[in-house]
Amino acid sequence: MVQPTEAVYLKDASLRTLKTEIISYQPISSLSEEEKFLAKNVSPEDLAITMCQTILYPQGGGQPSDTGSIAPADEAPTFTVSLVRKTQDGRIYHFGKPSTGSIFTAGQSVIQKVDDVKRDYHSRLHTGGHIVGLAMQLLMPEMKKVKANHFPGEACMEYEGLLYNEHKPQIQAKVDELVEQDLPILLSWVEDASDLEDVEGRGKERDGPVRVASIGGLDKNPCGGTHVSRTSLVGTITIRKISRNKGVSRVSYEVSPKI
Ligand SMILES: [Zn+2]
């Protein structure tokens, strides 16, 4: 029977270390084809670890994977995590490299650590996407969101319909206002999210409660990503450009890597 990984980052994104237990430790070459596909961007010589719980965010919902480390309890880290991915059945793989000679075994107690700087930047970029989304909802409620990307260097929100450069100052001003207002990012769980748009890292395998993110109660988005707690903590958001392709408009934005 498959044991899904408990996604602790969904309940508390502020945790940066966690003690948990190893479930499996194996070479990528021994994984199924579907699982190997998840690891296609890491070296085939790397190893794959699953644990009972994780605080490391797996790539998804337009947000990149966390990086971090795993250490045998009370020892220095001996495994560097370069990529975290979630399977369809809810297991979360941590791909990376062990230091020479280190071996993990099922049931072993370990300490996870998240790389802080990267997590903070990803959380600000992702929350920035929510703010751009709310600005668009307030300014142009008729435009339907079709896609979101919160990767560094390519962050954008996409909408059905046409936007032009003259919309840029208007969107920038609304985004600045929402950051200035220092609104809280509210997270809640709902049993039935069928009335909400399906976006942002909500695994297709999920039947249970769905987490909903809202900026100050002004919007509602099913979302499995990591956020900062208030809009001001994102810092300055720059609307970089507005582009169009086949009837879809893209609002590209960025936030400063450091606040
Ligand atoms: Zn989110």
mmCIF file of C-alpha atoms and ligand atoms in Angstrom:
data_model
loop_
_atom_site.group_PDB
_atom_site.id
_atom_site.type_symbol
_atom_site.label_atom_id
_atom_site.label_comp_id
_atom_site.label_asym_id
_atom_site.label_seq_id
_atom_site.Cartn_x
_atom_site.Cartn_y
_atom_site.Cartn_z
ATOM 1 C CA MET A 1 0.000 0.000 0.000
ATOM 2 C CA VAL A 2 1.329 3.404 -1.007
ATOM 3 C CA GLN A 3 2.034 5.779 1.858
ATOM 4 C CA PRO A 4 1.545 9.399 0.723
ATOM 5 C CA THR A 5 4.016 11.933 2.118
ATOM 6 C CA GLU A 6 2.531 14.356 4.630
ATOM 7 C CA ALA A 7 3.000 17.792 3.008
ATOM 8 C CA VAL A 8 3.887 19.810 6.102
ATOM 9 C CA TYR A 9 4.745 22.916 3.998
ATOM 10 C CA LEU A 10 1.001 23.245 3.241
ATOM 11 C CA LYS A 11 0.165 23.680 6.924
ATOM 12 C CA ASP A 12 3.213 25.644 8.041
ATOM 13 C CA ALA A 13 5.458 27.217 5.398
ATOM 14 C CA SER A 14 7.547 28.889 8.113
ATOM 15 C CA LEU A 15 9.166 25.606 9.229
ATOM 16 C CA ARG A 16 12.741 25.378 7.958
ATOM 17 C CA THR A 17 13.876 22.242 9.809
ATOM 18 C CA LEU A 18 11.924 19.087 10.611
ATOM 19 C CA LYS A 19 12.689 15.737 12.188
ATOM 20 C CA THR A 20 11.111 12.819 10.319
ATOM 21 C CA GLU A 21 11.782 9.251 9.152
ATOM 22 C CA ILE A 22 13.086 7.710 5.955
ATOM 23 C CA ILE A 23 10.609 5.532 4.053
ATOM 24 C CA SER A 24 12.724 4.703 0.988
ATOM 25 C CA TYR A 25 16.226 5.385 -0.319
ATOM 26 C CA GLN A 26 17.079 4.182 -3.817
ATOM 27 C CA PRO A 27 18.890 4.959 -7.059
ATOM 28 C CA ILE A 28 16.844 6.836 -9.679
ATOM 29 C CA SER A 29 17.551 3.914 -12.049
ATOM 30 C CA SER A 30 15.353 1.652 -9.870
ATOM 31 C CA LEU A 31 12.278 3.910 -10.080
ATOM 32 C CA SER A 32 9.311 3.314 -12.413
ATOM 33 C CA GLU A 33 9.299 5.079 -15.781
ATOM 34 C CA GLU A 34 6.760 7.626 -14.514
ATOM 35 C CA GLU A 35 8.912 8.405 -11.491
ATOM 36 C CA LYS A 36 12.090 8.606 -13.574
ATOM 37 C CA PHE A 37 10.338 11.206 -15.722
ATOM 38 C CA LEU A 38 9.942 13.405 -12.617
ATOM 39 C CA ALA A 39 13.730 13.252 -12.185
ATOM 40 C CA LYS A 40 14.556 14.020 -15.828
ATOM 41 C CA ASN A 41 16.359 17.262 -14.928
ATOM 42 C CA VAL A 42 18.747 15.724 -12.407
ATOM 43 C CA SER A 43 21.716 13.410 -12.939
ATOM 44 C CA PRO A 44 20.673 9.751 -13.489
ATOM 45 C CA GLU A 45 23.331 8.838 -10.915
ATOM 46 C CA ASP A 46 21.455 10.758 -8.207
ATOM 47 C CA LEU A 47 19.428 9.061 -5.499
ATOM 48 C CA ALA A 48 15.787 9.384 -4.467
ATOM 49 C CA ILE A 49 14.522 9.636 -0.882
ATOM 50 C CA THR A 50 10.961 9.563 0.446
ATOM 51 C CA MET A 51 10.145 10.374 4.068
ATOM 52 C CA CYS A 52 7.011 10.282 6.251
ATOM 53 C CA GLN A 53 6.690 14.078 6.071
ATOM 54 C CA THR A 54 8.343 16.936 4.222
ATOM 55 C CA ILE A 55 8.766 20.676 4.630
ATOM 56 C CA LEU A 56 10.402 20.917 1.176
ATOM 57 C CA TYR A 57 8.109 22.285 -1.526
ATOM 58 C CA PRO A 58 7.828 20.028 -4.613
ATOM 59 C CA GLN A 59 7.810 21.779 -7.984
ATOM 60 C CA GLY A 60 4.243 22.493 -9.065
ATOM 61 C CA GLY A 61 1.549 25.121 -9.490
ATOM 62 C CA GLY A 62 4.031 27.293 -11.369
ATOM 63 C CA GLN A 63 6.390 27.418 -8.382
ATOM 64 C CA PRO A 64 9.890 25.891 -8.545
ATOM 65 C CA SER A 65 11.092 23.154 -6.197
ATOM 66 C CA ASP A 66 12.852 23.920 -2.945
ATOM 67 C CA THR A 67 16.409 22.779 -2.393
ATOM 68 C CA GLY A 68 17.782 21.703 0.958
ATOM 69 C CA SER A 69 19.499 18.916 2.838
ATOM 70 C CA ILE A 70 18.890 15.771 4.855
ATOM 71 C CA ALA A 71 20.992 14.732 7.832
ATOM 72 C CA PRO A 72 21.013 11.690 10.065
ATOM 73 C CA ALA A 73 19.623 12.973 13.389
ATOM 74 C CA ASP A 74 22.202 15.002 15.347
ATOM 75 C CA GLU A 75 24.778 14.883 12.554
ATOM 76 C CA ALA A 76 25.870 17.209 9.738
ATOM 77 C CA PRO A 77 23.837 17.008 6.515
ATOM 78 C CA THR A 78 24.938 14.119 4.296
ATOM 79 C CA PHE A 79 22.438 14.435 1.454
ATOM 80 C CA THR A 80 21.978 17.509 -0.748
ATOM 81 C CA VAL A 81 18.467 17.836 -2.197
ATOM 82 C CA SER A 82 18.476 19.488 -5.631
ATOM 83 C CA LEU A 83 14.908 18.717 -6.760
ATOM 84 C CA VAL A 84 11.633 17.773 -5.030
ATOM 85 C CA ARG A 85 8.729 16.293 -7.015
ATOM 86 C CA LYS A 86 5.346 14.848 -6.134
ATOM 87 C CA THR A 87 3.932 11.681 -7.741
ATOM 88 C CA GLN A 88 0.301 11.274 -8.825
ATOM 89 C CA ASP A 89 -0.355 9.113 -5.750
ATOM 90 C CA GLY A 90 0.955 11.710 -3.336
ATOM 91 C CA ARG A 91 4.491 10.523 -2.550
ATOM 92 C CA ILE A 92 7.123 13.244 -2.526
ATOM 93 C CA TYR A 93 10.568 12.358 -3.886
ATOM 94 C CA HIS A 94 13.695 14.230 -2.841
ATOM 95 C CA PHE A 95 16.355 13.838 -5.545
ATOM 96 C CA GLY A 96 19.998 14.600 -4.911
ATOM 97 C CA LYS A 97 23.441 13.440 -3.914
ATOM 98 C CA PRO A 98 24.679 11.790 -0.729
ATOM 99 C CA SER A 99 28.134 12.581 0.583
ATOM 100 C CA THR A 100 30.629 9.784 0.020
ATOM 101 C CA GLY A 101 29.884 6.648 1.960
ATOM 102 C CA SER A 102 26.642 7.788 3.571
ATOM 103 C CA ILE A 103 23.673 5.447 3.411
ATOM 104 C CA PHE A 104 20.131 5.911 4.666
ATOM 105 C CA THR A 105 17.826 3.094 5.715
ATOM 106 C CA ALA A 106 14.041 2.781 6.049
ATOM 107 C CA GLY A 107 12.868 3.861 9.501
ATOM 108 C CA GLN A 108 15.972 5.979 10.150
ATOM 109 C CA SER A 109 15.407 9.284 11.907
ATOM 110 C CA VAL A 110 16.603 12.315 9.896
ATOM 111 C CA ILE A 111 16.550 16.110 9.983
ATOM 112 C CA GLN A 112 15.374 18.017 6.890
ATOM 113 C CA LYS A 113 16.485 21.563 6.154
ATOM 114 C CA VAL A 114 15.106 23.983 3.575
ATOM 115 C CA ASP A 115 17.421 26.447 1.795
ATOM 116 C CA ASP A 116 16.086 29.679 3.297
ATOM 117 C CA VAL A 117 17.154 32.258 0.746
ATOM 118 C CA LYS A 118 15.676 30.371 -2.185
ATOM 119 C CA ARG A 119 12.438 29.556 -0.318
ATOM 120 C CA ASP A 120 11.951 33.191 0.702
ATOM 121 C CA TYR A 121 12.497 34.406 -2.863
ATOM 122 C CA HIS A 122 10.147 31.762 -4.322
ATOM 123 C CA SER A 123 7.482 32.626 -1.718
ATOM 124 C CA ARG A 124 7.726 36.339 -2.566
ATOM 125 C CA LEU A 125 7.620 35.644 -6.323
ATOM 126 C CA HIS A 126 4.620 33.350 -5.898
ATOM 127 C CA THR A 127 2.757 35.781 -3.622
ATOM 128 C CA GLY A 128 3.593 38.504 -6.161
ATOM 129 C CA GLY A 129 1.658 36.457 -8.725
ATOM 130 C CA HIS A 130 -1.393 36.463 -6.441
ATOM 131 C CA ILE A 131 -1.087 40.263 -6.117
ATOM 132 C CA VAL A 132 -0.860 40.745 -9.899
ATOM 133 C CA GLY A 133 -3.866 38.397 -10.169
ATOM 134 C CA LEU A 134 -5.893 40.408 -7.661
ATOM 135 C CA ALA A 135 -4.946 43.688 -9.386
ATOM 136 C CA MET A 136 -6.208 42.219 -12.678
ATOM 137 C CA GLN A 137 -9.400 40.926 -11.026
ATOM 138 C CA LEU A 138 -10.118 44.376 -9.590
ATOM 139 C CA LEU A 139 -9.273 46.259 -12.794
ATOM 140 C CA MET A 140 -10.559 43.846 -15.460
ATOM 141 C CA PRO A 141 -12.862 41.292 -13.806
ATOM 142 C CA GLU A 142 -14.053 40.051 -17.197
ATOM 143 C CA MET A 143 -10.621 38.681 -18.140
ATOM 144 C CA LYS A 144 -10.215 34.992 -17.312
ATOM 145 C CA LYS A 145 -6.897 33.806 -15.890
ATOM 146 C CA VAL A 146 -5.527 30.853 -17.852
ATOM 147 C CA LYS A 147 -2.005 30.289 -16.519
ATOM 148 C CA ALA A 148 0.487 31.353 -13.874
ATOM 149 C CA ASN A 149 4.260 30.958 -13.741
ATOM 150 C CA HIS A 150 6.307 31.981 -10.696
ATOM 151 C CA PHE A 151 9.784 30.879 -11.812
ATOM 152 C CA PRO A 152 12.599 33.429 -11.420
ATOM 153 C CA GLY A 153 13.160 35.295 -14.691
ATOM 154 C CA GLU A 154 9.909 34.080 -16.273
ATOM 155 C CA ALA A 155 7.192 34.998 -13.775
ATOM 156 C CA CYS A 156 3.910 35.938 -15.431
ATOM 157 C CA MET A 157 0.129 35.696 -15.299
ATOM 158 C CA GLU A 158 -1.797 34.924 -18.505
ATOM 159 C CA TYR A 159 -5.343 35.960 -19.446
ATOM 160 C CA GLU A 160 -7.795 35.247 -22.219
ATOM 161 C CA GLY A 161 -8.293 38.428 -24.194
ATOM 162 C CA LEU A 162 -6.140 41.325 -25.271
ATOM 163 C CA LEU A 163 -4.046 43.615 -23.125
ATOM 164 C CA TYR A 164 -1.710 46.281 -24.457
ATOM 165 C CA ASN A 165 1.181 48.395 -23.216
ATOM 166 C CA GLU A 166 -1.172 51.202 -22.249
ATOM 167 C CA HIS A 167 -2.621 48.902 -19.547
ATOM 168 C CA LYS A 168 0.791 48.579 -17.896
ATOM 169 C CA PRO A 169 0.771 51.800 -15.767
ATOM 170 C CA GLN A 170 -2.741 50.990 -14.569
ATOM 171 C CA ILE A 171 -1.779 47.434 -13.483
ATOM 172 C CA GLN A 172 1.470 48.703 -11.920
ATOM 173 C CA ALA A 173 -0.409 51.332 -9.892
ATOM 174 C CA LYS A 174 -2.952 48.794 -8.573
ATOM 175 C CA VAL A 175 -0.186 46.303 -7.703
ATOM 176 C CA ASP A 176 1.756 49.058 -5.849
ATOM 177 C CA GLU A 177 -1.409 49.986 -3.958
ATOM 178 C CA LEU A 178 -2.016 46.360 -2.835
ATOM 179 C CA VAL A 179 1.607 46.035 -1.627
ATOM 180 C CA GLU A 180 1.355 49.384 0.179
ATOM 181 C CA GLN A 181 -1.888 48.331 1.891
ATOM 182 C CA ASP A 182 0.007 45.500 3.626
ATOM 183 C CA LEU A 183 -2.917 43.073 3.311
ATOM 184 C CA PRO A 184 -2.703 39.649 5.024
ATOM 185 C CA ILE A 185 -2.445 36.438 2.953
ATOM 186 C CA LEU A 186 -5.194 34.265 4.434
ATOM 187 C CA LEU A 187 -5.072 30.472 4.088
ATOM 188 C CA SER A 188 -8.023 28.196 4.748
ATOM 189 C CA TRP A 189 -9.210 24.688 3.855
ATOM 190 C CA VAL A 190 -12.499 23.981 2.119
ATOM 191 C CA GLU A 191 -14.205 20.631 1.582
ATOM 192 C CA ASP A 192 -15.847 21.599 -1.684
ATOM 193 C CA ALA A 193 -13.902 23.846 -4.024
ATOM 194 C CA SER A 194 -15.982 23.072 -7.105
ATOM 195 C CA ASP A 195 -17.040 26.701 -7.423
ATOM 196 C CA LEU A 196 -13.421 27.879 -7.549
ATOM 197 C CA GLU A 197 -11.100 28.076 -10.513
ATOM 198 C CA ASP A 198 -8.748 25.105 -10.734
ATOM 199 C CA VAL A 199 -5.262 26.543 -10.553
ATOM 200 C CA GLU A 200 -2.016 26.796 -8.663
ATOM 201 C CA GLY A 201 -0.591 23.506 -7.577
ATOM 202 C CA ARG A 202 -3.725 21.682 -6.619
ATOM 203 C CA GLY A 203 -2.794 18.082 -7.310
ATOM 204 C CA LYS A 204 -5.206 16.354 -9.669
ATOM 205 C CA GLU A 205 -5.167 13.282 -7.439
ATOM 206 C CA ARG A 206 -6.710 15.128 -4.507
ATOM 207 C CA ASP A 207 -10.196 14.307 -3.333
ATOM 208 C CA GLY A 208 -9.933 15.732 0.177
ATOM 209 C CA PRO A 209 -10.062 19.306 1.393
ATOM 210 C CA VAL A 210 -8.479 21.963 -0.819
ATOM 211 C CA ARG A 211 -6.409 24.828 0.513
ATOM 212 C CA VAL A 212 -7.555 28.277 -0.535
ATOM 213 C CA ALA A 213 -5.395 31.409 -0.507
ATOM 214 C CA SER A 214 -6.928 34.870 -0.290
ATOM 215 C CA ILE A 215 -5.425 38.346 -0.175
ATOM 216 C CA GLY A 216 -7.275 40.172 2.581
ATOM 217 C CA GLY A 217 -10.513 38.306 1.768
ATOM 218 C CA LEU A 218 -10.701 40.049 -1.623
ATOM 219 C CA ASP A 219 -10.122 36.958 -3.770
ATOM 220 C CA LYS A 220 -10.088 33.146 -3.489
ATOM 221 C CA ASN A 221 -7.642 30.807 -5.211
ATOM 222 C CA PRO A 222 -7.117 27.079 -4.619
ATOM 223 C CA CYS A 223 -3.366 27.033 -4.070
ATOM 224 C CA GLY A 224 -0.708 24.644 -2.785
ATOM 225 C CA GLY A 225 2.249 27.061 -3.020
ATOM 226 C CA THR A 226 4.239 28.865 -0.342
ATOM 227 C CA HIS A 227 3.474 32.491 0.520
ATOM 228 C CA VAL A 228 4.711 35.370 2.634
ATOM 229 C CA SER A 229 2.230 36.419 5.317
ATOM 230 C CA ARG A 230 1.494 39.993 4.113
ATOM 231 C CA THR A 231 1.587 41.795 0.767
ATOM 232 C CA SER A 232 4.218 44.329 1.928
ATOM 233 C CA LEU A 233 6.682 41.462 2.510
ATOM 234 C CA VAL A 234 6.836 40.818 -1.259
ATOM 235 C CA GLY A 235 8.578 44.197 -1.703
ATOM 236 C CA THR A 236 8.423 46.093 -4.977
ATOM 237 C CA ILE A 237 6.744 44.213 -7.829
ATOM 238 C CA THR A 238 7.728 45.431 -11.305
ATOM 239 C CA ILE A 239 5.353 44.830 -14.205
ATOM 240 C CA ARG A 240 7.999 44.105 -16.854
ATOM 241 C CA LYS A 241 5.969 43.839 -20.005
ATOM 242 C CA ILE A 242 2.686 42.930 -21.601
ATOM 243 C CA SER A 243 2.675 40.581 -24.581
ATOM 244 C CA ARG A 244 0.089 38.704 -26.632
ATOM 245 C CA ASN A 245 -0.043 35.333 -28.395
ATOM 246 C CA LYS A 246 -3.088 33.735 -30.062
ATOM 247 C CA GLY A 247 -5.645 35.713 -28.078
ATOM 248 C CA VAL A 248 -3.894 35.202 -24.733
ATOM 249 C CA SER A 249 -2.182 38.130 -23.006
ATOM 250 C CA ARG A 250 0.777 37.713 -20.698
ATOM 251 C CA VAL A 251 1.551 40.105 -17.846
ATOM 252 C CA SER A 252 5.243 39.520 -16.973
ATOM 253 C CA TYR A 253 6.432 40.645 -13.566
ATOM 254 C CA GLU A 254 9.390 40.358 -11.241
ATOM 255 C CA VAL A 255 10.249 40.936 -7.623
ATOM 256 C CA SER A 256 13.698 41.780 -6.331
ATOM 257 C CA PRO A 257 15.639 38.659 -5.180
ATOM 258 C CA LYS A 258 16.396 40.503 -1.945
ATOM 259 C CA ILE A 259 14.024 42.790 -0.074
HETATM 260 ZN ZN ZN B 1 -0.459 30.698 -3.808
#
